[in-house]
CSV table of C-alpha atoms in Angstrom, one decimal:
chain,number,residue,atom,x,y,z
A,22,UNK,CA,25.2,1.5,-37.2
A,23,UNK,CA,25.3,-2.2,-36.8
A,24,UNK,CA,27.9,-3.7,-34.5
A,25,UNK,CA,29.2,-7.3,-34.8
A,26,UNK,CA,28.5,-9.3,-31.7
A,27,UNK,CA,29.5,-12.8,-33.2
A,28,UNK,CA,32.5,-13.0,-31.1
A,29,UNK,CA,30.9,-11.6,-27.8
A,30,UNK,CA,27.1,-11.7,-27.4
A,31,UNK,CA,27.4,-9.3,-24.4
A,32,UNK,CA,29.0,-6.6,-26.6
A,33,UNK,CA,26.7,-3.7,-27.8
A,34,UNK,CA,23.7,-4.8,-25.7
A,35,UNK,CA,20.3,-3.5,-26.5
A,36,UNK,CA,19.6,-2.9,-22.8
A,37,UNK,CA,21.8,-2.9,-19.7
A,38,UNK,CA,22.8,-6.4,-18.5
A,39,UNK,CA,22.0,-7.4,-14.8
A,40,UNK,CA,25.0,-9.0,-13.0
A,41,UNK,CA,26.0,-10.0,-9.5
A,42,UNK,CA,29.1,-10.3,-7.6
A,43,UNK,CA,30.0,-11.2,-4.0
A,44,UNK,CA,32.6,-10.4,-1.5
A,45,UNK,CA,32.9,-13.7,0.3
A,46,UNK,CA,34.6,-13.5,3.7
A,47,UNK,CA,36.5,-16.4,5.4
A,48,UNK,CA,37.6,-15.3,8.8
A,49,UNK,CA,39.2,-11.9,7.8
A,50,UNK,CA,40.0,-12.6,4.2
A,51,UNK,CA,38.0,-12.0,1.0
A,52,UNK,CA,37.9,-14.3,-2.0
A,53,UNK,CA,39.2,-12.9,-5.3
A,54,UNK,CA,39.5,-14.6,-8.8
A,55,UNK,CA,41.7,-13.6,-11.6
A,56,UNK,CA,39.6,-13.7,-14.8
A,57,UNK,CA,40.6,-16.1,-17.6
A,58,UNK,CA,38.3,-14.6,-20.3
A,59,UNK,CA,37.9,-11.4,-22.2
A,60,UNK,CA,37.3,-8.7,-21.6
A,61,UNK,CA,38.8,-8.8,-18.1
A,62,UNK,CA,41.3,-11.6,-18.8
A,63,UNK,CA,44.2,-11.4,-16.2
A,64,UNK,CA,42.3,-9.0,-14.0
A,65,UNK,CA,41.4,-9.8,-10.3
A,66,UNK,CA,37.9,-9.3,-9.3
A,67,UNK,CA,35.1,-10.6,-7.1
A,68,UNK,CA,33.5,-13.8,-8.4
A,69,UNK,CA,30.1,-13.1,-10.3
A,70,UNK,CA,28.4,-13.0,-13.4
A,71,UNK,CA,25.1,-12.6,-15.2
A,72,UNK,CA,21.7,-13.2,-13.6
A,73,UNK,CA,19.6,-15.9,-15.5
A,74,UNK,CA,16.1,-15.2,-16.4
A,75,UNK,CA,13.8,-16.0,-13.5
A,76,UNK,CA,16.7,-16.2,-11.0
A,77,UNK,CA,16.8,-14.2,-7.7
A,78,UNK,CA,19.8,-12.0,-7.4
A,79,UNK,CA,21.0,-13.7,-4.1
A,80,UNK,CA,20.7,-17.0,-5.8
A,81,UNK,CA,22.5,-15.9,-8.9
A,82,UNK,CA,25.4,-14.6,-6.6
A,83,UNK,CA,25.8,-17.9,-4.8
A,84,UNK,CA,25.6,-19.9,-8.0
A,85,UNK,CA,28.2,-17.7,-9.7
A,86,UNK,CA,30.5,-17.9,-6.6
A,87,UNK,CA,30.3,-21.7,-6.8
A,88,UNK,CA,30.5,-22.0,-10.5
A,89,UNK,CA,33.6,-19.9,-10.7
A,90,UNK,CA,35.5,-21.0,-7.5
A,91,UNK,CA,33.9,-24.1,-5.9
A,92,UNK,CA,33.1,-22.0,-2.7
A,93,UNK,CA,29.8,-22.4,-1.2
A,94,UNK,CA,28.8,-19.0,0.4
A,95,UNK,CA,25.7,-17.7,2.4
A,96,UNK,CA,24.7,-14.5,0.8
A,97,UNK,CA,23.8,-11.9,3.5
A,98,UNK,CA,22.8,-8.6,1.8
A,99,UNK,CA,23.5,-6.0,-0.8
A,100,UNK,CA,26.9,-4.1,-0.3
A,101,UNK,CA,26.8,-2.0,-3.3
A,102,UNK,CA,25.5,-1.6,-6.8
A,103,UNK,CA,28.0,-0.7,-9.5
A,104,UNK,CA,27.4,0.4,-13.0
A,105,UNK,CA,29.9,-0.2,-15.7
A,106,UNK,CA,29.3,1.7,-19.0
A,107,UNK,CA,32.1,1.3,-21.7
A,108,UNK,CA,32.0,3.2,-25.0
A,109,UNK,CA,33.7,2.4,-28.2
A,110,UNK,CA,35.9,4.8,-30.2
A,111,UNK,CA,32.9,6.1,-32.1
A,112,UNK,CA,30.9,6.8,-28.8
A,113,UNK,CA,28.6,3.8,-29.0
A,114,UNK,CA,27.9,1.8,-25.8
A,115,UNK,CA,30.0,-1.3,-26.1
A,116,UNK,CA,29.1,-2.7,-22.8
A,117,UNK,CA,26.6,-1.8,-20.0
A,118,UNK,CA,26.5,-3.8,-16.8
A,119,UNK,CA,24.5,-3.2,-13.7
A,120,UNK,CA,26.2,-5.2,-11.0
A,121,UNK,CA,24.5,-5.8,-7.6
A,122,UNK,CA,27.4,-6.8,-5.3
A,123,UNK,CA,26.7,-8.8,-2.2
A,124,UNK,CA,28.3,-9.3,1.2
A,125,UNK,CA,28.6,-13.2,1.9
A,126,UNK,CA,30.1,-15.5,4.5
A,127,UNK,CA,32.1,-18.5,3.5
A,128,UNK,CA,30.5,-22.0,4.2
A,129,UNK,CA,32.8,-24.5,2.5
A,130,UNK,CA,35.4,-25.0,-0.3
A,131,UNK,CA,38.9,-23.5,-0.4
A,132,UNK,CA,38.6,-22.1,-3.9
A,133,UNK,CA,39.5,-23.8,-7.1
A,134,UNK,CA,40.4,-22.5,-10.6
A,135,UNK,CA,37.7,-22.9,-13.4
A,136,UNK,CA,37.3,-21.9,-17.0
A,137,UNK,CA,36.4,-18.4,-15.8
A,138,UNK,CA,38.8,-18.1,-12.9
A,139,UNK,CA,42.6,-18.7,-13.7
A,140,UNK,CA,43.7,-18.2,-10.2
A,141,UNK,CA,42.1,-17.8,-6.7
A,142,UNK,CA,43.3,-15.8,-3.8
A,143,UNK,CA,42.0,-15.2,-0.2
A,144,UNK,CA,43.4,-11.7,0.6
A,145,UNK,CA,42.8,-9.4,3.7
A,146,UNK,CA,40.9,-6.3,2.5
A,147,UNK,CA,43.6,-4.0,3.6
A,148,UNK,CA,46.1,-6.0,1.5
A,149,UNK,CA,45.0,-5.8,-2.0
A,150,UNK,CA,48.1,-4.1,-3.3
A,151,UNK,CA,50.1,-5.9,-6.0
A,152,UNK,CA,46.8,-7.1,-7.7
A,153,UNK,CA,45.4,-5.6,-10.9
A,154,UNK,CA,41.8,-5.2,-9.8
A,155,UNK,CA,38.5,-4.2,-11.6
A,156,UNK,CA,37.6,-0.5,-11.0
A,157,UNK,CA,36.2,-0.1,-7.6
A,158,UNK,CA,36.7,-3.5,-6.0
A,159,UNK,CA,38.6,-2.2,-2.9
A,160,UNK,CA,35.5,0.1,-2.2
A,161,UNK,CA,33.0,-2.6,-2.7
A,162,UNK,CA,35.1,-5.0,-0.5
A,163,UNK,CA,35.1,-2.4,2.2
A,164,UNK,CA,31.4,-1.8,2.1
A,165,UNK,CA,30.8,-5.6,2.3
A,166,UNK,CA,33.2,-5.9,5.2
A,167,UNK,CA,31.2,-3.0,7.0
A,168,UNK,CA,27.8,-4.9,6.4
A,169,UNK,CA,29.3,-8.1,7.8
A,170,UNK,CA,30.7,-6.3,10.8
A,171,UNK,CA,27.2,-4.8,11.5
A,172,UNK,CA,25.4,-7.9,11.1
């Protein structure tokens, strides 16, 4: 069975796609972005995206945070690895991402919207209520906060 990927080249991948995200902390608040593109349009998440060929994971995380939000961050360490596998109605793998999520410390920038981020928020990790978040975001943020507290 062939699937059309004309509208989204990430749909129906031949292999899992490697992505990164980062929990960037400024004082006691974490940076969140509300997505402005499908498939997560309108959903809040950590800034992140795909790793480019030849790019180190931590460099990709810093780049993605800056590209999406204008925030510069120091990437400190891996907080978690999240796997997202979505199947279509026929059972085929429609999406498969392996996301390496980092803990990071804010360096500069207040956060600005971009073509990928319709809205930016700095929220305390214990106050994420009222936001429609990607699955697992609160747990990843908690692990990143723990990593920063130990470091």
